PDB file of C-alpha atoms and ligand atoms in Angstrom:
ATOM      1  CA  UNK A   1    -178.087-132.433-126.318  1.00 95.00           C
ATOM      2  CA  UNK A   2    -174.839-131.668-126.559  1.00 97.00           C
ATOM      3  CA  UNK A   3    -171.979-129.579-124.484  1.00 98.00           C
ATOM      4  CA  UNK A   4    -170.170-126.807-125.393  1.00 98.00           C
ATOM      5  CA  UNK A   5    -166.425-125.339-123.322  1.00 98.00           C
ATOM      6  CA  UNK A   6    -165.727-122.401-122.361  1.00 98.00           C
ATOM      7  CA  UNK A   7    -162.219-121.601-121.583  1.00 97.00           C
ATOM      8  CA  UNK A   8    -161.590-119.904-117.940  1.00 97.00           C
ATOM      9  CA  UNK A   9    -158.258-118.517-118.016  1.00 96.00           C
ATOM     10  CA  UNK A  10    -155.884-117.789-114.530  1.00 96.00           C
ATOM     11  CA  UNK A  11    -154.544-114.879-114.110  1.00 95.00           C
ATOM     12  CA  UNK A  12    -151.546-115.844-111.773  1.00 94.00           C
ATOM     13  CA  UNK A  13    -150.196-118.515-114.469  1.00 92.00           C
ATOM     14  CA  UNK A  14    -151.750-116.746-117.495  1.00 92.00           C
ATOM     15  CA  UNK A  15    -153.181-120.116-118.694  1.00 92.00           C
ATOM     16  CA  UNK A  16    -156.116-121.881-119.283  1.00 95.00           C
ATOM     17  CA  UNK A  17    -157.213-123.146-116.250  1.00 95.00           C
ATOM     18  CA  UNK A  18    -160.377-124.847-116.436  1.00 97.00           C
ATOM     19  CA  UNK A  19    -163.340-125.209-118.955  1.00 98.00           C
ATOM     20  CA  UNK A  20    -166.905-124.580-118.058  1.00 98.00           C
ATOM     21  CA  UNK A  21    -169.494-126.896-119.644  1.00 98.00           C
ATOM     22  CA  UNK A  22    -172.426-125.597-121.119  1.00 98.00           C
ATOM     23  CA  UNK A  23    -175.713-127.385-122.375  1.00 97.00           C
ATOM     24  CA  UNK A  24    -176.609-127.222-126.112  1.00 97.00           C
ATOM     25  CA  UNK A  25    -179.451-128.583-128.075  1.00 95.00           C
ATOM     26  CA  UNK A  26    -179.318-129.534-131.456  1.00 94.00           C
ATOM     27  CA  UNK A  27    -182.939-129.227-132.992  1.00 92.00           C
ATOM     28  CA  UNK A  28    -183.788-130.678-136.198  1.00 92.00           C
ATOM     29  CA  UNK A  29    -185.243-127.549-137.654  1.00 94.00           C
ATOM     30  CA  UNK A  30    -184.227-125.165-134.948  1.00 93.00           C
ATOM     31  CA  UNK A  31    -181.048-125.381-135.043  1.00 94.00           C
ATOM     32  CA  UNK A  32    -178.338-124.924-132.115  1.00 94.00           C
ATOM     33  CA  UNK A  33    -181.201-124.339-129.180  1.00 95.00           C
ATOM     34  CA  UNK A  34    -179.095-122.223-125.915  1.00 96.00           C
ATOM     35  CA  UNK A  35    -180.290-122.889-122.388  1.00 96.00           C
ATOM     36  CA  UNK A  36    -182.262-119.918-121.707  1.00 95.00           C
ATOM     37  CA  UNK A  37    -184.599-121.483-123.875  1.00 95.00           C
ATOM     38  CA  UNK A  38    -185.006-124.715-122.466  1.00 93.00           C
ATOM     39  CA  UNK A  39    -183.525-124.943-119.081  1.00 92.00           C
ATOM     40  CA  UNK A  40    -186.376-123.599-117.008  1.00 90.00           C
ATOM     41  CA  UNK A  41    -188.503-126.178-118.713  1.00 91.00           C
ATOM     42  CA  UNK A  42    -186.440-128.772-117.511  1.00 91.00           C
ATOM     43  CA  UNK A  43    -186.353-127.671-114.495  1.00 88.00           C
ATOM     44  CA  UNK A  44    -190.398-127.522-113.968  1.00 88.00           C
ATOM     45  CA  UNK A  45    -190.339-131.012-115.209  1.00 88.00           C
ATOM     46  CA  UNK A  46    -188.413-134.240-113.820  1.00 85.00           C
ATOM     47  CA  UNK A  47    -186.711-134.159-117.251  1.00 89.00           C
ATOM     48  CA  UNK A  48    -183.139-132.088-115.931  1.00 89.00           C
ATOM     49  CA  UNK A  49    -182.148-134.952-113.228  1.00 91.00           C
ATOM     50  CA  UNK A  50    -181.590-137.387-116.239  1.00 93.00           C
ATOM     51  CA  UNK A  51    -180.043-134.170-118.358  1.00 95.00           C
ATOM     52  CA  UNK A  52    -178.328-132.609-115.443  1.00 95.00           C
ATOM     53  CA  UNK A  53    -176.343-136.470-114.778  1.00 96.00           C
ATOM     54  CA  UNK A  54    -175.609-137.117-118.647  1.00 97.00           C
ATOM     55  CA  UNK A  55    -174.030-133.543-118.361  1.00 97.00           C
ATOM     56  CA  UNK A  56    -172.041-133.976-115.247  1.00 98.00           C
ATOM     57  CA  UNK A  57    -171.189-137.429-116.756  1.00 98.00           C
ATOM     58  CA  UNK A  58    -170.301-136.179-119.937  1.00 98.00           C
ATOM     59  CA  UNK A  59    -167.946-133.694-119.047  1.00 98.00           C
ATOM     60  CA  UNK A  60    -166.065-135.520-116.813  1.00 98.00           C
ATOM     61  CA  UNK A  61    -165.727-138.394-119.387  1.00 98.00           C
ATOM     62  CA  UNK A  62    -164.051-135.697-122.013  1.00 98.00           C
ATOM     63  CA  UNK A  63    -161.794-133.990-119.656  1.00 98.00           C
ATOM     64  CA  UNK A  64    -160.229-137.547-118.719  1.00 98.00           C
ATOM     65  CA  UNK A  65    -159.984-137.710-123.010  1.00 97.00           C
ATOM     66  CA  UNK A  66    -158.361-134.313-123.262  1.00 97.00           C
ATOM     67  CA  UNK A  67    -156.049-135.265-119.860  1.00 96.00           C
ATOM     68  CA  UNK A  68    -155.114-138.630-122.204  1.00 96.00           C
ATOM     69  CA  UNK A  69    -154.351-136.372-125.449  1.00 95.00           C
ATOM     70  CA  UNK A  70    -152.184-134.110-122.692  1.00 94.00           C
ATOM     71  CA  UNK A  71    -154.337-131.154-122.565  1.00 94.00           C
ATOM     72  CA  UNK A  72    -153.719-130.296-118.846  1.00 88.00           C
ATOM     73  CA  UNK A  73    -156.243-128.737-117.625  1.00 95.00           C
ATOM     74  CA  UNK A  74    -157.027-128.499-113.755  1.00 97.00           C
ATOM     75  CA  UNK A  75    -160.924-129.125-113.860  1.00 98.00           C
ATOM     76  CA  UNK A  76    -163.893-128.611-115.684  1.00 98.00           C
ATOM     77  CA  UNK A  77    -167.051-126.853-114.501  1.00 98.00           C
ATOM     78  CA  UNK A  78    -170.487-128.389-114.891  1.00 98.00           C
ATOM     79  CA  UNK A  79    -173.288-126.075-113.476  1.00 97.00           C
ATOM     80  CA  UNK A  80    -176.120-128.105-111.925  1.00 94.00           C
ATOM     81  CA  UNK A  81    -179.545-128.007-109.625  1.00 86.00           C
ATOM     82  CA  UNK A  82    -180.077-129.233-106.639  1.00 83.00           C
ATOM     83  CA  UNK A  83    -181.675-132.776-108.283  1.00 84.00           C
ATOM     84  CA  UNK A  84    -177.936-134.059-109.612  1.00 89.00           C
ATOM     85  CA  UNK A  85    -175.554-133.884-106.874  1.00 91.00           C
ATOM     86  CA  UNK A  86    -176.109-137.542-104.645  1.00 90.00           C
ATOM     87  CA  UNK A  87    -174.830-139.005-108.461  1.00 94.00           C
ATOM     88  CA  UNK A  88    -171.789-136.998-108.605  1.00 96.00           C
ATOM     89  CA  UNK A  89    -169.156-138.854-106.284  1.00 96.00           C
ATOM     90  CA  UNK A  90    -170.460-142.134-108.489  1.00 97.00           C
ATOM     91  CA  UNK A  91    -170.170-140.502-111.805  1.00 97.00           C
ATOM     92  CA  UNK A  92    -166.515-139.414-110.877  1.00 97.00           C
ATOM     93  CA  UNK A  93    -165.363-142.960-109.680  1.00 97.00           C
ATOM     94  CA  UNK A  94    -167.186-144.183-112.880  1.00 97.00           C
ATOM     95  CA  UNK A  95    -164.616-141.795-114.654  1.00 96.00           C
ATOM     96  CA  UNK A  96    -161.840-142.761-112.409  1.00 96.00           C
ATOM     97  CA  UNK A  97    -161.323-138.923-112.337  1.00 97.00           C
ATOM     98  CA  UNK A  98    -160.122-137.489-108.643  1.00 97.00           C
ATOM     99  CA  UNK A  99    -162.759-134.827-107.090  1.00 98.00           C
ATOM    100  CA  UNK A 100    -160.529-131.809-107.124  1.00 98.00           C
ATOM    101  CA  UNK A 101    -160.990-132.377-111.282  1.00 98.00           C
ATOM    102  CA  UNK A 102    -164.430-131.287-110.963  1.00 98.00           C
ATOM    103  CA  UNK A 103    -166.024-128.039-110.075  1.00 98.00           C
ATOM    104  CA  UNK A 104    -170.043-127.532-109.478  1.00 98.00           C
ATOM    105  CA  UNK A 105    -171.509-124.151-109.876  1.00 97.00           C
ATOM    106  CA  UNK A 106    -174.322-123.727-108.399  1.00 94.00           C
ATOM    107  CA  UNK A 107    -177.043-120.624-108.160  1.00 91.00           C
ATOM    108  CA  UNK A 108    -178.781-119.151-104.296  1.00 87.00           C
ATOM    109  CA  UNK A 109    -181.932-121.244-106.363  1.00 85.00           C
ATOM    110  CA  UNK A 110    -180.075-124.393-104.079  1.00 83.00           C
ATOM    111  CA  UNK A 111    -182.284-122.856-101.673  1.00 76.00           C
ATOM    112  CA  UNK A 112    -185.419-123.184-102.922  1.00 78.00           C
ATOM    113  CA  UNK A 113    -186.689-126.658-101.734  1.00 77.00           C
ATOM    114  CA  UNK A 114    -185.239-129.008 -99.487  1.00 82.00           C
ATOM    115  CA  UNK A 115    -182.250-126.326 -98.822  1.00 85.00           C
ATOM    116  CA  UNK A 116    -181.109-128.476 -96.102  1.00 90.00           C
ATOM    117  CA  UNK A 117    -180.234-131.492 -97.703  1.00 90.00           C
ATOM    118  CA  UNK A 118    -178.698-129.694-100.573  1.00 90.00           C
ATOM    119  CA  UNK A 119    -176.482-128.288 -98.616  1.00 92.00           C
ATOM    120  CA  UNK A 120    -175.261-131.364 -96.269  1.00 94.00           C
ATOM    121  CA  UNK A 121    -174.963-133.290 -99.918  1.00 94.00           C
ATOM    122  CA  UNK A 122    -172.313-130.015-101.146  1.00 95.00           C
ATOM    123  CA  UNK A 123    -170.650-130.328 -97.995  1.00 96.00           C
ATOM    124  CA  UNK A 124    -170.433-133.881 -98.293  1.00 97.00           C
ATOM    125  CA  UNK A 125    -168.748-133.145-102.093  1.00 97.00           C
ATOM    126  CA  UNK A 126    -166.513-130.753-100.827  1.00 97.00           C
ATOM    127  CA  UNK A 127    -165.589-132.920 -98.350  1.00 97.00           C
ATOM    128  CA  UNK A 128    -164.419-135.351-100.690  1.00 98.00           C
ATOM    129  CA  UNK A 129    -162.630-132.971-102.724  1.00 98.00           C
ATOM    130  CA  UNK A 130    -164.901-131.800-104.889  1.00 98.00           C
ATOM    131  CA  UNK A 131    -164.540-127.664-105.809  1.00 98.00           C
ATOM    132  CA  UNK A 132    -168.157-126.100-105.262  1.00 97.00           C
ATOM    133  CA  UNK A 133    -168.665-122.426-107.067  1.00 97.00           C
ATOM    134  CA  UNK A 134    -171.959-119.714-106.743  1.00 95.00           C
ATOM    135  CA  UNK A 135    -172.417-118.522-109.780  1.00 95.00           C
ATOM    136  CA  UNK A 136    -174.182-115.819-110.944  1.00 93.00           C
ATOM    137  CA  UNK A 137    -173.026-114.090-107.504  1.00 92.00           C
ATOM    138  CA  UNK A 138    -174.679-110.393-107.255  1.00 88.00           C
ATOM    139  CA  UNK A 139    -178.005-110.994-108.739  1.00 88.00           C
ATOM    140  CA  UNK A 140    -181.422-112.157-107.913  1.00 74.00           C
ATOM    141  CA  UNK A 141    -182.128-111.799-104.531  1.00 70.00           C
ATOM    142  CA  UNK A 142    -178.447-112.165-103.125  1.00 62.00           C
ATOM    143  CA  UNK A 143    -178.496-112.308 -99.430  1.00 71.00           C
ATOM    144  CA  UNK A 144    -175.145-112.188 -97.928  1.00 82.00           C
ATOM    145  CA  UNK A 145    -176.150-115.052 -95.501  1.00 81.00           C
ATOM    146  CA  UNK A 146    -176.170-117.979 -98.102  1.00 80.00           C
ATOM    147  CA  UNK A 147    -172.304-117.358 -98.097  1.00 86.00           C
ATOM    148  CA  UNK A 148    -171.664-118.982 -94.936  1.00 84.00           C
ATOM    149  CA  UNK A 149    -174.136-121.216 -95.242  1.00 84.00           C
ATOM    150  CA  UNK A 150    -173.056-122.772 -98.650  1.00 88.00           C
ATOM    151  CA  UNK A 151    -169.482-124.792 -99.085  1.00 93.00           C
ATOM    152  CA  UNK A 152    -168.265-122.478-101.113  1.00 95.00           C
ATOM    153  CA  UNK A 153    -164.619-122.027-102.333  1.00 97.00           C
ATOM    154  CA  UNK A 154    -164.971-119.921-105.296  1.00 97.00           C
ATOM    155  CA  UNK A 155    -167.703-117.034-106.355  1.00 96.00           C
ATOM    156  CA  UNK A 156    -168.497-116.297-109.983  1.00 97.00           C
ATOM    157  CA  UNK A 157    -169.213-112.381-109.941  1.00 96.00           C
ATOM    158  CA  UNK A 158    -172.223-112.339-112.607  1.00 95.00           C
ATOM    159  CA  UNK A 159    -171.695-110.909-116.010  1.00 96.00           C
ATOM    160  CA  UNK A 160    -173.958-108.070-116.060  1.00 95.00           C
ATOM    161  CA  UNK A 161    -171.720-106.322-113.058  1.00 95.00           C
ATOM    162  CA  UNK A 162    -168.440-106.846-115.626  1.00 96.00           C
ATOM    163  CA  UNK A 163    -170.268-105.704-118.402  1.00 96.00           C
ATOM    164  CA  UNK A 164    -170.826-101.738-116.779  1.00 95.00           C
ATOM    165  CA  UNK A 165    -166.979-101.597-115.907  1.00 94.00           C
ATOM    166  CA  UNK A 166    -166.269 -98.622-117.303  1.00 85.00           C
ATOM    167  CA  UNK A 167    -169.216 -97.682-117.703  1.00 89.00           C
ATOM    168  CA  UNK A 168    -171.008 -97.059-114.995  1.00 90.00           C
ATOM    169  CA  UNK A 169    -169.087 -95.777-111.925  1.00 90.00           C
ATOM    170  CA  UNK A 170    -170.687 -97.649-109.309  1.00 93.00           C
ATOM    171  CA  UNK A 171    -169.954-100.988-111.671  1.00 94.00           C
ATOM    172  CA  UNK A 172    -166.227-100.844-110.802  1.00 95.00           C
ATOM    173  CA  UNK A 173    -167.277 -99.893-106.623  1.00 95.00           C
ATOM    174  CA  UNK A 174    -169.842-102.983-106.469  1.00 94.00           C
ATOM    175  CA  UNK A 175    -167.338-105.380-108.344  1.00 96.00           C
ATOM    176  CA  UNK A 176    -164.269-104.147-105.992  1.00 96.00           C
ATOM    177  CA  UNK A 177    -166.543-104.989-102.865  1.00 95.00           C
ATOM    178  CA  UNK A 178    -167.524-108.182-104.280  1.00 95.00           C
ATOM    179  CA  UNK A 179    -163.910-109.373-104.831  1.00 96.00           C
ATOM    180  CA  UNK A 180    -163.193-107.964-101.228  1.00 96.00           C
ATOM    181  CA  UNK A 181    -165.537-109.514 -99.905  1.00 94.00           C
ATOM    182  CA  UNK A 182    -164.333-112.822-101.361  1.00 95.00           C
ATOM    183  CA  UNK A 183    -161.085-111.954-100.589  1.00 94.00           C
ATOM    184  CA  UNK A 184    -161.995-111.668 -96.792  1.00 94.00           C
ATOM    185  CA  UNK A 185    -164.019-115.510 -96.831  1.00 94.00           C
ATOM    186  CA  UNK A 186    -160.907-116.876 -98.759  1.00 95.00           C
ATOM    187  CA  UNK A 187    -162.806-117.561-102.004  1.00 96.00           C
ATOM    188  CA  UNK A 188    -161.434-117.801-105.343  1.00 97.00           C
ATOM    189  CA  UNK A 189    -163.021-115.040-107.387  1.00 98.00           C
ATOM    190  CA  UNK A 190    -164.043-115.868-111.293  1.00 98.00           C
ATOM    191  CA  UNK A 191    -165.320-112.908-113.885  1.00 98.00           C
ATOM    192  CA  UNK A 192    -167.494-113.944-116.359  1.00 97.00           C
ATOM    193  CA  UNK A 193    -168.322-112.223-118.889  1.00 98.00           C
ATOM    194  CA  UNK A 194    -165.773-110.713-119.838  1.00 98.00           C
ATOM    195  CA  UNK A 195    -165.606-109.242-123.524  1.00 97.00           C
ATOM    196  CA  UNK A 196    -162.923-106.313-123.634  1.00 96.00           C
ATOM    197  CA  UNK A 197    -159.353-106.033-122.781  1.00 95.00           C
ATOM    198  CA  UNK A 198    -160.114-103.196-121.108  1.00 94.00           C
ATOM    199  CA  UNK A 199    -162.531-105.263-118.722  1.00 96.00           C
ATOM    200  CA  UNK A 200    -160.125-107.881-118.393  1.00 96.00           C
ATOM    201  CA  UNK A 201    -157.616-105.349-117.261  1.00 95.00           C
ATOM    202  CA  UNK A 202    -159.524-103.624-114.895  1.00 95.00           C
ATOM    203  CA  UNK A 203    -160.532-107.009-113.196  1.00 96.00           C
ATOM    204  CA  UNK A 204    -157.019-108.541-113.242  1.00 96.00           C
ATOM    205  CA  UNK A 205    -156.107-105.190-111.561  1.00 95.00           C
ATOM    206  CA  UNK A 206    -158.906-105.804-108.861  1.00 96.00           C
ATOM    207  CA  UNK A 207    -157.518-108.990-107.857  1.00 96.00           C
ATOM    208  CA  UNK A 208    -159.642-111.904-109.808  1.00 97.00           C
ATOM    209  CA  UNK A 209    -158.665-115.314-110.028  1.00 97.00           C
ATOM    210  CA  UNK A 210    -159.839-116.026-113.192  1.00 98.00           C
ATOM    211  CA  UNK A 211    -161.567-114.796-116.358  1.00 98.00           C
ATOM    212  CA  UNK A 212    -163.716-116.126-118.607  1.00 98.00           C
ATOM    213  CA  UNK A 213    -165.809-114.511-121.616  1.00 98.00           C
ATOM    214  CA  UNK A 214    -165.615-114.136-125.046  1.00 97.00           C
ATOM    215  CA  UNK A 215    -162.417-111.945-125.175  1.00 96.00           C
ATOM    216  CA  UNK A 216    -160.823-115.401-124.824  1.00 95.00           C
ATOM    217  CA  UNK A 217    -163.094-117.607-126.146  1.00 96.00           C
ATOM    218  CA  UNK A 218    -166.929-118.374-126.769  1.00 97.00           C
ATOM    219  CA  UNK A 219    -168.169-121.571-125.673  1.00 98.00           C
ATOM    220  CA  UNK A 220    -167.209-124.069-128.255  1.00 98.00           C
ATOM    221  CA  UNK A 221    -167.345-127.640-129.213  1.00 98.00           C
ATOM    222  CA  UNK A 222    -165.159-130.003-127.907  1.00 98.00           C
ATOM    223  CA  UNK A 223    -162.826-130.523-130.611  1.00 97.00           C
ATOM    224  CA  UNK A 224    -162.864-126.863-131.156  1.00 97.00           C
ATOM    225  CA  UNK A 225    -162.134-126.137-127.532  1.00 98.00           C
ATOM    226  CA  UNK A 226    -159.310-128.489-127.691  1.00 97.00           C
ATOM    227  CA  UNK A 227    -157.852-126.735-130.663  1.00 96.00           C
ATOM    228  CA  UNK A 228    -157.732-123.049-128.943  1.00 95.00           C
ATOM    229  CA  UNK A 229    -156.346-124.855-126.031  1.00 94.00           C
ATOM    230  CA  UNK A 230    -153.315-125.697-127.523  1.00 91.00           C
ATOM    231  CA  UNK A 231    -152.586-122.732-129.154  1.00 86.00           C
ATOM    232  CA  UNK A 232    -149.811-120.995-128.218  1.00 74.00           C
ATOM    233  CA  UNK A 233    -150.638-118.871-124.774  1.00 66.00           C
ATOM    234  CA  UNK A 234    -149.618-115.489-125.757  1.00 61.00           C
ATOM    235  CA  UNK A 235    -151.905-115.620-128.854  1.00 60.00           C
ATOM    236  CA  UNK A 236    -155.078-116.309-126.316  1.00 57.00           C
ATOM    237  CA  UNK A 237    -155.621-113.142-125.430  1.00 56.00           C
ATOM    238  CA  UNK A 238    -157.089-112.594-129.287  1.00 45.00           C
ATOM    239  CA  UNK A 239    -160.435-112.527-129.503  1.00 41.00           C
ATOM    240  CA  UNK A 240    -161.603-115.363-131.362  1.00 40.00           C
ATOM    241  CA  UNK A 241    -164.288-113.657-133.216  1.00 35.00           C
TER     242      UNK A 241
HETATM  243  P1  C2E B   1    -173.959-119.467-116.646  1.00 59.89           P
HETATM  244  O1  C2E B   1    -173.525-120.702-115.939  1.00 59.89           O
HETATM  245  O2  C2E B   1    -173.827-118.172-115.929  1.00 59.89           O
HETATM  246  O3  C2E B   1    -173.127-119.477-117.993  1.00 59.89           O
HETATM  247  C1  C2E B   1    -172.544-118.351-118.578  1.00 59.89           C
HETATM  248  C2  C2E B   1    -173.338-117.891-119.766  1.00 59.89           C
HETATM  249  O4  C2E B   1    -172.755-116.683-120.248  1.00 59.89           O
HETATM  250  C3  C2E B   1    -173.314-118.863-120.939  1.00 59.89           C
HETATM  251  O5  C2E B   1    -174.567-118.757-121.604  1.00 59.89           O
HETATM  252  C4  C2E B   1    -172.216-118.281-121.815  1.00 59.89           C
HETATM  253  O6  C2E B   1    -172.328-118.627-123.174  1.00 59.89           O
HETATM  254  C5  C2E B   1    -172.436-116.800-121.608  1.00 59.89           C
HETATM  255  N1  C2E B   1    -171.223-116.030-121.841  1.00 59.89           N
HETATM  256  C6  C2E B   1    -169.961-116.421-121.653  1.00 59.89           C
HETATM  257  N2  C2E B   1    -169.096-115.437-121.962  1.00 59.89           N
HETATM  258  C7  C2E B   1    -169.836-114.378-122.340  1.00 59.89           C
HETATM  259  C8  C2E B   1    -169.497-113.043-122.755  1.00 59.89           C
HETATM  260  O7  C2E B   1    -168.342-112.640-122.837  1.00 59.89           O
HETATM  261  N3  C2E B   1    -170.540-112.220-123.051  1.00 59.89           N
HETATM  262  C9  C2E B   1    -171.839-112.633-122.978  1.00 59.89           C
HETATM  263  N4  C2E B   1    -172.798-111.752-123.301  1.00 59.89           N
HETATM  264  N5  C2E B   1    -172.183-113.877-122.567  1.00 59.89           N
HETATM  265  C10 C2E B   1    -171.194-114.735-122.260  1.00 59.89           C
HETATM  266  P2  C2E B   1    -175.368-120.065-121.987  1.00 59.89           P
HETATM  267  O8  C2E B   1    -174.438-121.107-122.502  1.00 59.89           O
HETATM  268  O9  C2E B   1    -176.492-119.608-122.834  1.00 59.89           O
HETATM  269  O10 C2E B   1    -175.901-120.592-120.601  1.00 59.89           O
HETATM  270  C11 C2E B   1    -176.879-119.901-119.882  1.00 59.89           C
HETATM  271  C12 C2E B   1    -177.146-120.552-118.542  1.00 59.89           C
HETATM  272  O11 C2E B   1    -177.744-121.834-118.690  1.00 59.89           O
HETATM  273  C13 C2E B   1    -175.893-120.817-117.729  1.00 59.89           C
HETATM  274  O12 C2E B   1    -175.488-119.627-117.141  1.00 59.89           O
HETATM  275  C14 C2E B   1    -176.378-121.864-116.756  1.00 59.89           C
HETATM  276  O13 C2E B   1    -177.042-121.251-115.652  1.00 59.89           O
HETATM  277  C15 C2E B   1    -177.415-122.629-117.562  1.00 59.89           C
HETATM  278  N6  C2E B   1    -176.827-123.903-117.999  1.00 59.89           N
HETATM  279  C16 C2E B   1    -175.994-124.133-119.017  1.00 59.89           C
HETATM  280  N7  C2E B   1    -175.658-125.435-119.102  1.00 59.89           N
HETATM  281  C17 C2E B   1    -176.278-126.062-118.062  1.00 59.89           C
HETATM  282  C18 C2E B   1    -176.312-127.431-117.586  1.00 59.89           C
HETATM  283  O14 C2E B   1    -175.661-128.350-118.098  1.00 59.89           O
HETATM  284  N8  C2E B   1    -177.081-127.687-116.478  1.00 59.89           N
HETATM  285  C19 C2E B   1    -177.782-126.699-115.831  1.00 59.89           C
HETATM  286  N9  C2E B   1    -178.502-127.028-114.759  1.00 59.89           N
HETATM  287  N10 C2E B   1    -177.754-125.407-116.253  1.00 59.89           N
HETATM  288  C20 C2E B   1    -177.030-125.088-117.351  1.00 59.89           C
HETATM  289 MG1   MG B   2    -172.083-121.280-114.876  1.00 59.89          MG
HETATM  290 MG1   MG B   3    -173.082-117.278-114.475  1.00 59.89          MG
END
């Protein structure tokens, strides 16, 4: 396995703000394997605890690396299932990296299961610092009611609502309410997804946080990901493909 960075860039500052983690596996005749293909295997089977930590552990070890080469980036975002999270305050003081460096995005699947417990563990995170995100927010079977239930600061509006801006009308009325609605429970709202200026524009314009998608950057290897990030910042808004 190995991870690959996203860059999530802030709208405010215009900067990279953070870099999202995602899982990668390098198959000896298959190639570069994406999640979608493997993930939901994991889950079914034990095997994504022991995944799930190495990535957590993993990502926190290279943003203290990049922090040491002066890449300054606020946090890094590992997405993870319910079966990680009683490792993560150990993993960070393993790191000797402060909670507010890490973010968690997690899915409404947190409540399949022992719902409960997951969520007293996230509280007990965000508690200690630690930034919690729902991602994928607006699909599957969204009830509103997780929102207050969760320890939420941020919501990650899901791509497929960012890729009909523009064109499909009730796209741009669904994403307005969502940041609205984020707006009014003092979330941070993220776009992912996002793949044209004219996207990016239209959700800067809305009022989101931050963007992330391949206008600014694919998911890339780490020593790739450090190289964009220290290019220039009025030259990321090229896409890099
Ligand atoms: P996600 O967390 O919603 O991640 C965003 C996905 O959107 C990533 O796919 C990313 O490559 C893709 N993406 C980003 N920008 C764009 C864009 O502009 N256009 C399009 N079409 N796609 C874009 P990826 O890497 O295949 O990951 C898929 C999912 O796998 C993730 O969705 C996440 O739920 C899961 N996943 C990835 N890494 C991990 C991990 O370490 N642990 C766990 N538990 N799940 C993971
Ligand atoms: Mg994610
Ligand atoms: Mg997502």
């Amino acid at each position: 396995f190995e991870l690959h960075y996203q860059a999530r860039w802030q709208v405010r500052s215009r900067r990279l703000r953070s870099a999202e983690a995602l899982l990668r596996w390098r198959h000896p005749t298959r190639g570069m394997v994406m999640p979608s293909a493997f993930i939901d295997l994991l889950e079914e089977s034990a095997l994504i605890e022991g995944v799930g930590l190495w990535a957590i552990e993993t990502a926190c070890a290279q943003l203290v690396r990049w922090r040491a080469e002066g890449l300054l980036l606020e946090t890094v975002a590992v997405n993870v299932s319910t079966r990680q999270l009683h490792a993560v305050l150990a993993i960070l003081r393993r790191c000797a990296l402060p909670p507010s460096a890490l973010e968690l995005e997690v899915t409404e699947t947190i409540f399949m299961g022992d719902s409960t417990r997951a969520i007293a563990v996230l509280n007990t995170l965000r508690g200690a610092g630690v930034h919690i995100a729902l991602d994928d927010f607006g699909t599957g079977y969204s009830s509103l009611s997780y929102l207050h239930k969760l320890p939420i600061g941020i919501l990650k509006v899901d791509r497929s609502y960012v890729a009909d801006l523009g064109v499909r009308d009730s796209a741009l009325a669904l994403t307005r309410s969502i940041v609205a609605l984020a707006r009014a429970l003092q979330l941070q709202v993220v776009a992912e997804g996002v793949e044209t200026q004219q996207q990016a524009d239209l959700l800067s314009g809305l009022g989101c946080d931050e963007l992330q998608g391949y206008l600014f950057a694919k998911p890339l290897d780490a020593v790739a990901f450090a190289a964009f990030a220290r290019r220039p910042a009025e030259t990321l808004l090229v896409p890099t493909t």
